[in-house]
Amino acid sequence: MRALCWEGANSLAVRQVPDPELRNAHDMIVRVRRSATCGADLPLLDGRSPFLAAGDVLGHEFLGEVTEVGPQVRRHRVGDRVVVCAAVACGSCWYCRQGLHSCCDNGGASTAVTEAAWGQPTGGCFGHPRATGGFAGSHAEYVRVPYADVGAFTVPETVSDDRAVFASDAAPAGWMGAELGEVGPGDVVAVWGAGAVGQLTAQAATLLGADRVIVIDRHPDRLRMAEAHAGAETLNFELTDVPAELRERSGGRGPDVCVEAVGAADGGGRPASLAERFTGRRDGPVEDPLAVREAVHACRKGGTVFVSGTFTGFVDTFPLGAVMNKGLTLRSARQHGQRWIPMLLDRMARDELRTEHLATHRLPLEQGPAGYALFRDRADGCVRAVFTPQG
């Protein structure tokens, strides 16, 4: 089959790779209809992961049609249209039973690296190196889906592919930021980042009753999109004193909830990679988490800061003193999509949650390298490039 493969730092190519096969009784094979780019791909694309190898298939946000099921799959049958959670989880370990699916004890393909890097193993993810718990990615004609009854969800007939594909990752990540940030009626919420996750965090905050939602970014086209589709107020951080303006819009206190949805892809500086994590060598600057730091300083006393952006190693100049002295609650997670995807699909079917506008560029798989260049460079108004492997 054809797949979009990593060839080296900032180099991608479409090549022929072996078709996936069922390996376990709870696996199924999905024929991919839509597969989207994501900011979490960019640290992989530019070679920050020492475990990514030439020929590895990228992509983790996808939707498709079931073509084969293992003997223990009960919820799906051949021909079903399903969206698949980007995070791979078993559904039965202690963490999954608590709804913390991305912390799954059994979802990672391999655990030694993540345990050494972060202290404990975490769940798996499509499109990431096997050594860090990952599975072959979704920028391909077919994908093997482990724990299919846990991670795949039938898409309602009334929901289009371009809307449903974002239920795989961006929509649950956005909802998680608002829900775990404990957004409630009357709150003022600030969201750093007007990409897909930031815009969907803003939509989720509104649906949860926030009084004002303010999205911060520097790209005018994304800010206009956040205003039009999320109903958010916006600030361009290149033109505005953001903390001062947020205080002005929140009765002088600062936002009740601040959500960082930028991450390592556009957060200032290069992060310490996993290789540097193990060796102690830092040949470049340690990551300076600009948006996280500003969120901590801007948040009202006693408020909540939620970090949605993807980080892998060390950060520098983290304002821990501000967190402690202001009495902030600081939370973060990779998205626990299995917890929210059914609800999000229902909201999509009721037209309460619209996401198709985020698919600004629809491209055949053969144009995958060009699509990633558009996405990486924020060129031509690109928010997400969505690939159609089946043409």
Short mmCIF file of C-alpha atoms in Angstrom, two decimals, residues 192 216 235 237 240-250 252-255 293-295 297-299:
data_model
loop_
_atom_site.label_atom_id
_atom_site.label_comp_id
_atom_site.label_asym_id
_atom_site.label_seq_id
_atom_site.Cartn_x
_atom_site.Cartn_y
_atom_site.Cartn_z
CA TRP A 192 -3.32 30.57 23.72
CA ILE A 216 -4.61 34.66 21.56
CA LEU A 235 -6.03 39.18 20.67
CA PHE A 237 -0.04 39.09 20.83
CA THR A 240 -1.29 43.84 22.28
CA ASP A 241 -0.08 43.69 25.87
CA VAL A 242 -1.89 40.41 26.43
CA PRO A 243 -1.85 40.18 30.27
CA ALA A 244 -2.98 43.79 30.61
CA GLU A 245 -5.80 43.33 28.10
CA LEU A 246 -6.92 40.11 29.77
CA ARG A 247 -7.14 41.88 33.13
CA GLU A 248 -9.17 44.63 31.48
CA ARG A 249 -11.63 42.04 30.14
CA SER A 250 -11.97 40.14 33.42
CA GLY A 252 -9.09 43.40 36.81
CA ARG A 253 -8.48 39.86 38.07
CA GLY A 254 -7.30 37.88 35.06
CA PRO A 255 -9.00 34.88 33.40
CA ARG A 293 4.67 31.18 31.07
CA GLU A 294 2.33 33.94 29.92
CA ALA A 295 -0.72 31.86 30.86
CA HIS A 297 1.32 35.06 34.83
CA ALA A 298 -2.02 36.13 33.30
CA CYS A 299 -4.28 33.71 35.21
#
